[in-house]
Structures are given as structure tokens and as C-alpha cells.
């Protein structure tokens, strides 16, 4: 596996690969890789001739009081994991190369970026769409792979690709979980032992919501009240938001008809975790 740091070198590499008739799959990450990231890499390997993984902790998607300066960095371990999967190329650009002095252009997807995580983390999705668009321009992937754990993120990226006619197909993949149901996340590392023990209540609440909606409870207000009561039993967990929304538009639902998405964010101490589950009643 080759590691390239300079955007101009990747541009050249991708051009050569395309000229040789190869398809390129890109898996953008912030590193501290776990099985969730690796599942995206495996899917990329199935679909594309060349697999490029990027590791870049993107400063513009973090708010001023967020964890940018503490975000876990485990590059050596990440490289070993990627080597085992036999990917073609690792792209690890510097902040200076991605955001040179005077940088002032951003991409914002209106509407869906303002809800849920976008409401709690103003500017977050503007940072995400900007870096993802930059990566697309540098790598020119045919396919790019994103996890459904970050449901709103993959929806916004799909919208950006459609709205801006970007020549890339976005493939989203299911959430990979720990054995207790907790969604794998680089941020799980921040949790104390007690917080880690409390974390499964989040996925359990999603399962409970899905079960209620599938049985007979269609009233969203009633379902959410039950889920809030369930989560609040865990003293260490403080909900940021909990909603049932239309999976395509993220509009809040009043009743669950054919489908819905239960989506939440919660704090355990200073650590903010997100999760979601799709409900299909037919
Ligand atoms: P991150 O490094 O957290 O920015 O994540 C990089 C990519 O991995 C994003 O597309 C995430 O949605 C995806 N991802 C993170 N955690 C998981 C997970 N538990 N299951 C599936 N995909 C994930």
C-alpha cells in the first residue's frame, strides 16, 4: 500500500488509473479506524478496481468547543489494518495543503443541513460537504463509500452529488456495532468504563422504538415519550435530540406510516454519540 500526502500526486495517480481503464473507489475517513470503516473498505474492494482511503481530521467540521484538538490519531495502527486489506493507496493530506492560507470557498447544502446534528453543531455539515467535495475533486472517484451510522451525513452528501452533478456514485453501508449493540465509533474511546456500560441504552431505545412502531403504536409523540423515559433511566446519558423523521427528507413525522427513521444524539459526559434505526412497517 502506497501512502501519498500531496493532493497533486493523487490527481496524477487517479488520472493514470482512469486512463488504464480502472474504476476508483474512495473511502473518506478521519482515521482511528475500526470495523465500521473497514466494512466500507471491503465494499469498496468489491466494487472498484482501485481503492483509495483518505485519513484527514477535517478542522472545518468541528465547532470551536468540540474535540478537534483531542480527536484520536492512530495512524500506525490504521496503516497496519489497511495493509491487511490490501488497499491500493492511502491519502493523508496535511491541513495546510487542504486549507492553504486565504482559503475561503465552502459548499453548503441548504435545508437538510440545518436539522438534527446540523442544528446542534452549526457549521458542521458545511465543513463536511466542503472537504468531501475537495476529496472528490482530488481523487475523482467513480464510487465513494459512507456509513449509515452518520445517516444525515450520507443523505446530505447524496444531495450535494445530485444537486451539483458530481460524477460519483455514493454507496452507503449499514452500521457496524459492538456485541452489545453500541455503534462502533472512534469517539467510543473517550468513554469511561461507567459511560461505556451505559452506552447500549441508546441502541436498545432504537430497537424499542422500532418494535413499538411495528406493533401498533403509530403516534410519534407517544413513541418518543416512551423512548425518552427509557433513556432517562440511565443517569449518565443526556439526550441531545431524539426524533422520528422521514428517511428521505428528515422532516419530523407525526405518525409512522410506511417508513420512518428514529435518530438520536446523546452526551455521555462530554462525548457526543449518534445512532439511528430505520423502521419499515410494510
Ligand atoms: P469518520 O472517520 O468517523 O469520519 O467515519 C468515516 C466513515 O466511516 C463515515 O462514512 C462513517 O459513516 C463511517 N462509519 C463510522 N462508524 C461506522 C460504523 N459503526 N458502521 C459503519 N460505518 C461507519
Coordinates of C-alpha atoms and ligand atoms in Angstrom, one line a residue:
X1 CA 0.0 0.0 0.0
X2 CA 1.4 3.4 -1.0
X3 CA 0.8 6.5 1.1
X4 CA 0.5 9.8 -0.7
X5 CA 0.3 13.1 1.1
X6 CA 0.2 15.7 -1.7
X7 CA -3.1 16.3 -3.4
X8 CA -1.3 16.9 -6.8
X9 CA 0.2 13.4 -6.6
X10 CA -3.2 11.8 -6.1
X11 CA -4.6 13.8 -9.0
X12 CA -1.9 12.3 -11.2
X13 CA -2.3 8.8 -9.8
X14 CA -6.1 8.9 -10.4
X15 CA -5.6 10.2 -14.0
X16 CA -3.3 7.3 -14.8
X17 CA -5.7 4.8 -13.3
X18 CA -8.6 6.1 -15.3
X19 CA -6.5 6.1 -18.5
X20 CA -5.7 2.5 -17.7
X21 CA -9.5 1.8 -17.6
X22 CA -9.7 1.2 -13.8
X23 CA -12.5 2.3 -11.6
X24 CA -11.6 4.1 -8.4
X25 CA -13.4 3.7 -5.0
X26 CA -12.8 6.2 -2.3
X27 CA -13.4 5.7 1.4
X28 CA -13.1 9.1 3.3
X29 CA -12.3 8.8 7.0
X30 CA -10.9 10.7 9.9
X31 CA -8.8 7.8 11.0
X32 CA -8.7 5.8 14.2
X33 CA -10.1 3.0 12.1
X34 CA -12.4 0.4 13.4
X35 CA -14.6 -2.4 11.9
X36 CA -17.2 0.2 10.7
X37 CA -14.5 1.9 8.4
X38 CA -13.2 -1.5 7.3
X39 CA -16.6 -2.6 6.2
X40 CA -16.7 0.4 3.8
X41 CA -13.2 -0.6 2.6
X42 CA -14.4 -4.2 1.9
X43 CA -17.4 -3.0 0.0
X44 CA -15.1 -0.6 -2.0
X45 CA -12.9 -3.5 -2.9
X46 CA -15.9 -5.5 -4.2
X47 CA -17.0 -2.6 -6.4
X48 CA -13.8 -0.9 -7.7
X49 CA -10.5 -1.8 -9.3
X50 CA -8.6 0.7 -7.2
X51 CA -9.3 1.5 -3.6
X52 CA -8.2 4.8 -2.0
X53 CA -8.7 5.5 1.7
X54 CA -8.2 9.0 3.0
X55 CA -7.4 9.9 6.6
X56 CA -7.9 13.5 7.4
X57 CA -9.2 15.1 10.6
X58 CA -11.0 18.0 9.0
X59 CA -10.8 21.1 11.1
X60 CA -13.7 22.9 9.4
X61 CA -16.3 20.4 10.5
X62 CA -15.6 20.9 14.2
X63 CA -17.1 23.7 16.3
X64 CA -15.0 25.9 18.5
X65 CA -15.7 23.9 21.7
X66 CA -15.5 20.5 20.1
X67 CA -12.9 17.8 20.1
X68 CA -10.8 18.7 17.1
X69 CA -7.6 19.1 19.2
X70 CA -8.2 15.8 21.0
X71 CA -9.5 13.7 18.1
X72 CA -7.8 10.3 18.5
X73 CA -4.9 9.7 16.0
X74 CA -3.7 6.2 15.5
X75 CA -2.0 6.3 12.1
X76 CA 0.4 3.5 12.6
X77 CA -2.4 1.1 13.6
X78 CA -4.6 2.4 10.8
X79 CA -1.9 1.7 8.3
X80 CA -1.5 -1.9 9.6
X81 CA -5.2 -2.5 9.3
X82 CA -5.4 -1.1 5.7
X83 CA -2.3 -3.0 4.7
X84 CA -4.0 -6.2 5.7
X85 CA -7.0 -5.3 3.5
X86 CA -4.6 -4.8 0.7
X87 CA -5.9 -1.4 -0.5
X88 CA -4.0 0.5 -3.2
X89 CA -3.5 3.8 -1.7
X90 CA -3.7 5.8 1.5
X91 CA -4.1 9.6 1.2
X92 CA -3.1 11.6 4.3
X93 CA -3.1 15.2 3.3
X94 CA -2.0 18.0 5.7
X95 CA -4.3 20.7 6.9
X96 CA -2.0 23.3 5.2
X97 CA -2.4 21.5 1.8
X98 CA -6.2 21.2 2.1
X99 CA -6.8 24.6 3.5
X100 CA -3.9 26.9 2.3
X101 CA -3.8 30.4 3.5
X102 CA -6.6 32.5 2.1
X103 CA -9.0 29.5 1.7
X104 CA -12.5 30.9 1.6
X105 CA -14.8 28.7 -0.5
X106 CA -17.3 26.4 1.1
X107 CA -20.2 24.2 0.0
X108 CA -23.4 24.3 1.9
X109 CA -26.4 22.0 1.2
X110 CA -29.4 24.1 2.4
X111 CA -32.3 22.6 4.2
X112 CA -31.3 19.1 5.4
X113 CA -28.0 20.5 6.8
X114 CA -29.9 22.7 9.3
X115 CA -31.8 19.9 11.1
X116 CA -30.8 17.4 13.8
X117 CA -27.0 17.3 14.0
X118 CA -26.8 20.4 11.9
X119 CA -29.0 22.2 14.5
X120 CA -26.8 21.1 17.4
X121 CA -23.5 21.6 15.5
X122 CA -23.8 24.7 13.4
X123 CA -21.4 24.8 10.5
X124 CA -20.6 21.0 10.9
X125 CA -22.1 19.9 7.6
X126 CA -20.7 22.9 5.7
X127 CA -17.3 21.6 6.8
X128 CA -18.2 18.0 5.8
X129 CA -19.5 18.8 2.3
X130 CA -16.6 21.1 1.6
X131 CA -14.0 18.5 2.5
X132 CA -15.9 15.7 0.7
X133 CA -16.2 17.9 -2.4
X134 CA -12.5 18.7 -2.3
X135 CA -11.7 15.0 -1.9
X136 CA -13.9 14.1 -4.9
X137 CA -12.1 16.8 -7.0
X138 CA -8.7 15.5 -5.9
X139 CA -9.3 11.8 -6.2
X140 CA -12.0 11.7 -9.0
X141 CA -13.6 8.5 -7.6
X142 CA -16.2 6.5 -9.5
X143 CA -17.6 5.4 -6.2
X144 CA -17.4 6.8 -2.7
X145 CA -18.5 4.9 0.4
X146 CA -20.2 6.3 3.5
X147 CA -21.7 4.7 6.7
X148 CA -25.3 4.8 7.6
X149 CA -24.2 5.4 11.2
X150 CA -23.8 9.0 10.1
X151 CA -27.2 8.9 8.4
X152 CA -27.7 12.6 7.9
X153 CA -24.2 13.0 6.5
X154 CA -24.6 10.4 3.8
X155 CA -28.0 11.9 2.9
X156 CA -26.5 15.4 2.6
X157 CA -23.6 14.1 0.5
X158 CA -26.0 12.3 -1.8
X159 CA -27.9 15.5 -2.2
X160 CA -24.8 17.5 -2.9
X161 CA -23.7 15.0 -5.6
X162 CA -27.2 15.2 -7.2
X163 CA -27.5 19.0 -7.0
X164 CA -24.0 19.7 -8.3
X165 CA -23.9 16.9 -10.9
X166 CA -20.8 15.4 -9.4
X167 CA -19.7 12.4 -11.4
X168 CA -19.5 9.9 -8.5
X169 CA -21.9 7.3 -7.1
X170 CA -22.4 7.3 -3.4
X171 CA -22.7 3.9 -1.7
X172 CA -24.0 3.8 1.9
X173 CA -23.4 0.8 4.1
X174 CA -25.1 -0.5 7.3
X175 CA -23.9 0.5 10.8
X176 CA -21.4 -1.9 12.3
X177 CA -22.0 -2.5 16.0
X178 CA -20.2 -3.8 19.1
X179 CA -21.6 -7.0 20.5
X180 CA -23.8 -5.0 23.0
X181 CA -25.3 -3.1 20.1
X182 CA -23.4 0.2 20.5
X183 CA -22.5 1.6 17.2
X184 CA -18.7 1.4 16.6
X185 CA -17.2 4.9 16.7
X186 CA -13.8 6.4 17.1
X187 CA -15.3 8.5 19.8
X188 CA -16.2 5.4 22.0
X189 CA -12.6 5.7 23.0
X190 CA -13.4 8.8 25.1
X191 CA -15.9 6.9 27.3
X192 CA -15.1 6.0 30.9
X193 CA -15.9 2.4 31.9
X194 CA -19.1 3.6 33.5
X195 CA -20.1 5.6 30.5
X196 CA -19.3 2.7 28.2
X197 CA -21.6 0.5 30.3
X198 CA -24.4 3.0 29.9
X199 CA -24.0 3.5 26.2
X200 CA -26.0 0.4 25.0
X201 CA -29.2 2.1 26.2
X202 CA -29.1 4.2 23.0
X203 CA -29.3 1.3 20.6
X204 CA -31.8 -0.5 22.9
X205 CA -34.0 2.5 22.8
X206 CA -33.9 2.5 19.0
X207 CA -34.9 -1.2 19.0
X208 CA -37.7 -0.5 21.4
X209 CA -39.0 2.3 19.2
X210 CA -38.9 0.1 16.1
X211 CA -40.7 -2.6 18.0
X212 CA -43.4 -0.2 19.2
X213 CA -43.9 1.3 15.7
X214 CA -44.0 -2.2 14.1
X215 CA -46.6 -3.5 16.6
X216 CA -49.4 -0.9 16.8
X217 CA -48.1 2.4 18.1
X218 CA -48.1 4.8 15.2
X219 CA -48.2 8.0 17.2
X220 CA -44.7 9.5 17.1
X221 CA -45.2 11.7 20.2
X222 CA -46.2 8.6 22.3
X223 CA -43.3 6.5 21.0
X224 CA -40.8 9.3 21.7
X225 CA -42.1 9.8 25.2
X226 CA -41.6 6.1 25.9
X227 CA -38.1 6.2 24.5
X228 CA -37.1 9.3 26.4
X229 CA -38.3 7.7 29.7
X230 CA -36.3 4.5 28.8
X231 CA -33.1 6.5 28.1
X232 CA -33.5 8.8 31.1
X233 CA -33.2 5.8 33.4
X234 CA -29.5 5.9 32.5
X235 CA -28.3 8.8 34.6
X236 CA -25.1 9.1 32.6
X237 CA -26.8 9.6 29.3
X238 CA -28.2 13.1 28.3
X239 CA -30.1 13.3 25.1
X240 CA -29.2 16.0 22.7
X241 CA -32.1 15.1 20.3
X242 CA -34.4 12.2 19.6
X243 CA -36.6 12.3 16.6
X244 CA -38.6 10.2 14.2
X245 CA -38.2 11.6 10.7
X246 CA -38.9 10.8 7.1
X247 CA -35.8 8.9 6.0
X248 CA -35.6 10.9 2.7
X249 CA -36.2 14.4 3.8
X250 CA -35.5 14.3 7.6
X251 CA -38.8 16.1 8.2
X252 CA -40.3 15.2 11.6
X253 CA -43.2 12.8 11.4
X254 CA -46.4 12.9 13.4
X255 CA -47.3 9.3 12.7
X256 CA -45.3 6.4 11.4
X257 CA -46.9 5.1 8.2
X258 CA -44.8 3.2 5.7
X259 CA -41.3 4.1 6.9
X260 CA -39.5 6.3 9.4
X261 CA -36.1 6.8 10.8
X262 CA -35.5 7.0 14.6
X263 CA -32.5 9.1 15.0
X264 CA -30.7 10.4 18.1
X265 CA -27.7 12.1 19.5
X266 CA -26.7 11.9 23.2
X267 CA -23.9 13.1 25.5
X268 CA -22.1 10.8 27.9
X269 CA -20.1 13.3 29.8
X270 CA -18.5 15.4 27.1
X271 CA -18.7 12.6 24.5
X272 CA -21.4 13.0 21.9
X273 CA -22.6 9.8 20.3
X274 CA -25.1 9.4 17.4
X275 CA -27.2 6.5 16.2
X276 CA -30.3 5.7 14.2
X277 CA -32.5 2.9 13.0
X278 CA -34.9 2.5 10.0
X279 CA -38.5 1.4 10.6
X280 CA -40.3 -0.1 7.8
X281 CA -43.8 -1.1 8.8
X282 CA -44.6 -2.8 5.5
Ligands
LIG1 P1 -15.3 9.0 10.4 O1 -13.9 8.5 10.4 O2 -16.0 8.9 11.8 O3 -15.4 10.4 9.7 O4 -16.1 8.0 9.5 C1 -15.7 7.7 8.2 C2 -16.8 6.9 7.5 O5 -17.0 5.7 8.3 C3 -18.1 7.6 7.5 O6 -18.7 7.4 6.3 C4 -18.9 7.0 8.6 O7 -20.3 7.0 8.4 C5 -18.3 5.5 8.5 N1 -18.6 4.9 9.8 C6 -18.2 5.3 11.1 N2 -18.6 4.4 12.0 C7 -19.3 3.4 11.4 C8 -20.0 2.3 11.8 N3 -20.0 1.9 13.1 N4 -20.5 1.5 10.8 C9 -20.5 1.8 9.5 N5 -19.8 2.9 9.1 C10 -19.2 3.7 10.0

